[in-house]
XYZ file of C-alpha atoms in Angstrom:
260
model
C 121.842 293.647 40.738
C 118.778 293.922 42.979
C 115.159 293.373 42.004
C 113.982 296.958 42.516
C 110.287 296.082 42.322
C 110.703 293.463 45.036
C 112.597 295.929 47.211
C 109.949 298.604 46.590
C 107.157 296.259 47.700
C 108.996 295.673 50.963
C 109.692 299.374 51.493
C 106.081 300.369 50.855
C 104.911 297.874 53.443
C 107.508 299.073 55.960
C 106.741 302.754 55.480
C 102.986 302.138 55.669
C 103.283 300.268 58.948
C 105.769 302.846 60.265
C 103.136 305.502 59.568
C 100.564 303.543 61.556
C 103.037 303.343 64.446
C 103.729 307.076 64.231
C 100.034 307.915 64.375
C 99.512 305.545 67.297
C 102.364 307.073 69.275
C 101.261 310.618 68.423
C 97.947 309.927 70.127
C 99.385 308.277 73.238
C 101.847 310.982 74.292
C 105.564 311.467 73.677
C 108.647 313.120 75.106
C 110.694 315.917 73.528
C 114.433 316.531 73.796
C 116.753 319.018 72.114
C 119.809 317.969 70.106
C 120.680 321.665 69.977
C 118.714 324.901 70.050
C 115.657 324.753 67.763
C 116.494 321.159 66.759
C 114.100 318.799 68.513
C 113.926 315.026 68.671
C 111.028 313.109 70.160
C 110.492 309.626 71.495
C 108.381 309.073 68.363
C 111.343 309.831 66.062
C 113.352 307.179 67.853
C 110.613 304.549 68.052
C 109.697 304.878 64.374
C 113.363 304.808 63.412
C 113.955 301.652 65.480
C 111.039 299.960 63.735
C 112.195 300.907 60.228
C 115.811 299.945 60.885
C 114.817 296.571 62.332
C 112.530 295.765 59.418
C 115.022 296.815 56.735
C 117.958 295.052 58.371
C 115.906 291.878 58.623
C 114.761 292.007 54.996
C 118.063 293.269 53.537
C 120.804 292.370 56.017
C 123.664 293.091 53.610
C 122.670 296.712 52.914
C 124.232 299.551 54.891
C 122.022 302.172 56.478
C 122.142 305.822 57.505
C 119.355 307.318 59.581
C 118.927 310.729 61.163
C 119.097 309.573 64.773
C 121.033 306.290 64.541
C 123.733 307.531 62.171
C 125.661 305.139 59.928
C 125.215 301.387 60.350
C 127.590 299.681 57.944
C 126.900 296.200 56.601
C 128.589 293.826 54.180
C 127.412 295.655 51.063
C 128.444 299.311 51.176
C 127.332 299.917 47.578
C 123.726 299.966 48.768
C 122.789 302.459 51.475
C 119.411 303.238 53.008
C 118.782 306.895 53.862
C 116.042 307.267 56.466
C 114.281 310.185 58.101
C 111.780 308.666 60.550
C 110.012 311.978 61.131
C 110.702 314.814 58.713
C 109.030 317.883 60.190
C 109.547 317.162 63.887
C 108.822 320.757 64.930
C 105.503 320.626 63.078
C 104.720 317.296 64.749
C 105.466 318.582 68.248
C 103.145 321.546 67.743
C 100.370 319.475 66.192
C 100.774 321.138 62.809
C 99.818 318.363 60.351
C 102.684 318.601 57.887
C 105.268 315.897 58.547
C 106.208 312.560 57.054
C 108.450 309.506 56.971
C 111.076 309.276 54.238
C 113.025 306.209 53.065
C 115.417 306.079 50.104
C 117.816 303.468 48.763
C 121.004 304.584 47.046
C 123.417 302.561 44.932
C 126.937 304.037 44.861
C 125.484 307.409 45.792
C 122.633 307.394 43.262
C 119.050 307.147 44.500
C 117.290 304.141 42.953
C 114.167 303.972 45.095
C 112.286 306.380 47.320
C 109.127 306.480 49.420
C 107.500 309.251 51.462
C 104.537 308.671 53.783
C 102.393 311.759 54.424
C 100.929 310.117 57.501
C 98.272 312.693 58.393
C 96.683 312.406 54.941
C 97.144 308.714 54.256
C 99.212 309.481 51.170
C 102.270 307.456 50.197
C 104.465 308.722 47.377
C 107.035 306.433 45.816
C 109.295 306.079 42.817
C 111.609 303.509 41.291
C 114.415 304.818 39.114
C 113.330 304.744 35.476
C 109.774 303.599 36.208
C 107.837 306.738 37.139
C 106.434 308.267 40.316
C 103.226 307.340 42.120
C 100.843 308.526 44.817
C 98.914 305.689 46.453
C 99.634 303.621 43.354
C 98.491 306.236 40.819
C 101.028 307.790 38.481
C 101.756 311.474 39.141
C 103.418 314.279 37.203
C 104.626 317.812 37.834
C 102.611 320.930 37.053
C 102.604 322.726 33.694
C 103.064 326.187 35.229
C 105.412 327.987 32.864
C 106.238 331.255 34.633
C 107.003 332.515 38.131
C 104.076 334.921 38.341
C 101.692 331.940 38.314
C 103.872 329.719 40.526
C 103.315 328.524 44.065
C 106.831 328.120 45.430
C 108.084 326.688 48.709
C 111.335 327.625 50.427
C 112.851 326.458 53.678
C 115.273 327.355 56.434
C 117.787 325.268 58.325
C 117.339 324.849 62.078
C 118.439 327.610 64.403
C 121.102 330.078 63.344
C 122.538 327.959 60.518
C 124.817 330.086 58.265
C 122.819 329.039 55.193
C 119.772 330.916 56.447
C 121.035 334.267 55.247
C 120.870 332.969 51.676
C 117.566 331.215 52.362
C 116.004 334.454 53.563
C 117.290 336.246 50.475
C 115.696 333.615 48.224
C 112.437 333.806 50.169
C 112.268 337.583 49.851
C 113.029 337.554 46.132
C 110.472 334.841 45.440
C 107.782 336.798 47.305
C 108.213 339.677 44.865
C 107.822 337.705 41.640
C 105.872 334.502 42.375
C 102.144 334.165 42.880
C 102.795 333.017 46.450
C 105.535 331.528 48.628
C 105.189 328.974 51.417
C 107.483 327.792 54.194
C 106.124 324.483 55.435
C 108.845 322.668 57.373
C 109.182 319.257 55.718
C 111.565 318.948 52.776
C 110.475 315.435 51.814
C 106.839 316.512 51.607
C 107.699 319.731 49.772
C 109.480 317.736 47.078
C 106.643 315.221 46.856
C 104.135 318.044 46.477
C 106.154 319.532 43.627
C 106.178 316.061 42.084
C 102.371 315.817 42.059
C 101.791 319.404 40.929
C 100.554 320.955 44.177
C 103.655 323.141 44.260
C 105.788 324.335 41.353
C 109.245 324.672 42.926
C 111.237 324.091 46.093
C 114.594 325.587 47.017
C 116.799 325.309 50.110
C 120.384 325.745 51.174
C 121.596 323.827 54.232
C 119.781 320.488 53.967
C 120.642 316.872 54.819
C 120.753 313.992 52.355
C 118.217 311.881 54.255
C 115.698 314.753 54.103
C 115.671 314.998 50.318
C 116.886 311.689 48.822
C 113.477 310.046 48.385
C 111.703 313.265 47.431
C 114.238 314.163 44.757
C 113.823 310.816 43.001
C 110.029 311.054 43.210
C 110.184 314.533 41.676
C 112.533 313.513 38.870
C 110.465 310.446 38.030
C 107.391 312.712 37.899
C 109.049 314.760 35.155
C 110.645 317.491 37.270
C 114.185 318.787 37.435
C 116.650 318.816 40.325
C 119.929 320.736 40.466
C 122.196 322.765 42.678
C 121.073 326.340 43.297
C 123.164 327.590 40.382
C 121.752 324.997 37.995
C 124.686 322.603 38.115
C 124.503 318.832 38.549
C 122.728 317.799 41.742
C 124.362 315.634 44.389
C 123.074 314.509 47.776
C 126.322 315.727 49.321
C 125.868 319.355 48.206
C 123.710 320.382 51.149
C 121.418 322.355 48.835
C 118.732 321.686 46.273
C 116.613 323.400 43.660
C 113.684 321.302 42.493
C 111.063 322.461 39.991
C 108.585 321.314 37.387
C 111.369 321.968 34.866
C 109.533 324.766 33.078
C 110.493 327.455 35.590
C 113.910 326.075 36.510
C 116.021 328.750 34.830
C 113.843 331.494 36.332
C 114.304 329.990 39.801
C 118.060 329.853 39.229
C 118.040 333.589 38.587
C 116.417 334.150 41.986
C 119.266 332.423 43.813
C 122.216 334.141 42.148
C 124.435 336.275 44.411
């Protein structure tokens, strides 16, 4: 069994310094490539990822690792797996739209036990340890108390390009517009989840999403008192490729929006 607090201290230091590196590189110029249409990767993604991977492998050499650009790097202990997104919101970053972050999560046999998200443009670091609450810059956070959709600020998202899940995502977006106070589409799943966790948003829903995008944010949200499930309200899993995350009070109403 690991000492989760010790691991968290290391992760918070790594993600803080990775954020400093990201900001430094953002100001000095970067290159942009395309993995496929509408799916960009920059030299910053790769440099920040290299830094995080090196630091985590040095500190925890027996843990396996999966990162967006590097893929799976297996180690001696396959029970523990890092899930890393070095730059969640790359399109926003490329365009200078200040809504992107770094996300690091640790899973044990598929269950997230630790997560951290660095909102680098605002100097805000969210983190959570399983069973010990959620925090923003060291202060405990909790979800909103909004109890109905008409007063809710909801965020939805779309997969890159012409992903088949986007038909359902557009349907959810349109339905939410009709019944919620307002709907946003921001472009960073990890930040969206963290913002639901601290009460700035009331719900987030997306179909067609990767595990490394949402692992840390989902734990932070749950530890802040929120609820996470599949779109139809069933048990959540990182392998589902979809997520509904709310303050808990409007969860059943959000489920109704995603049916059919």
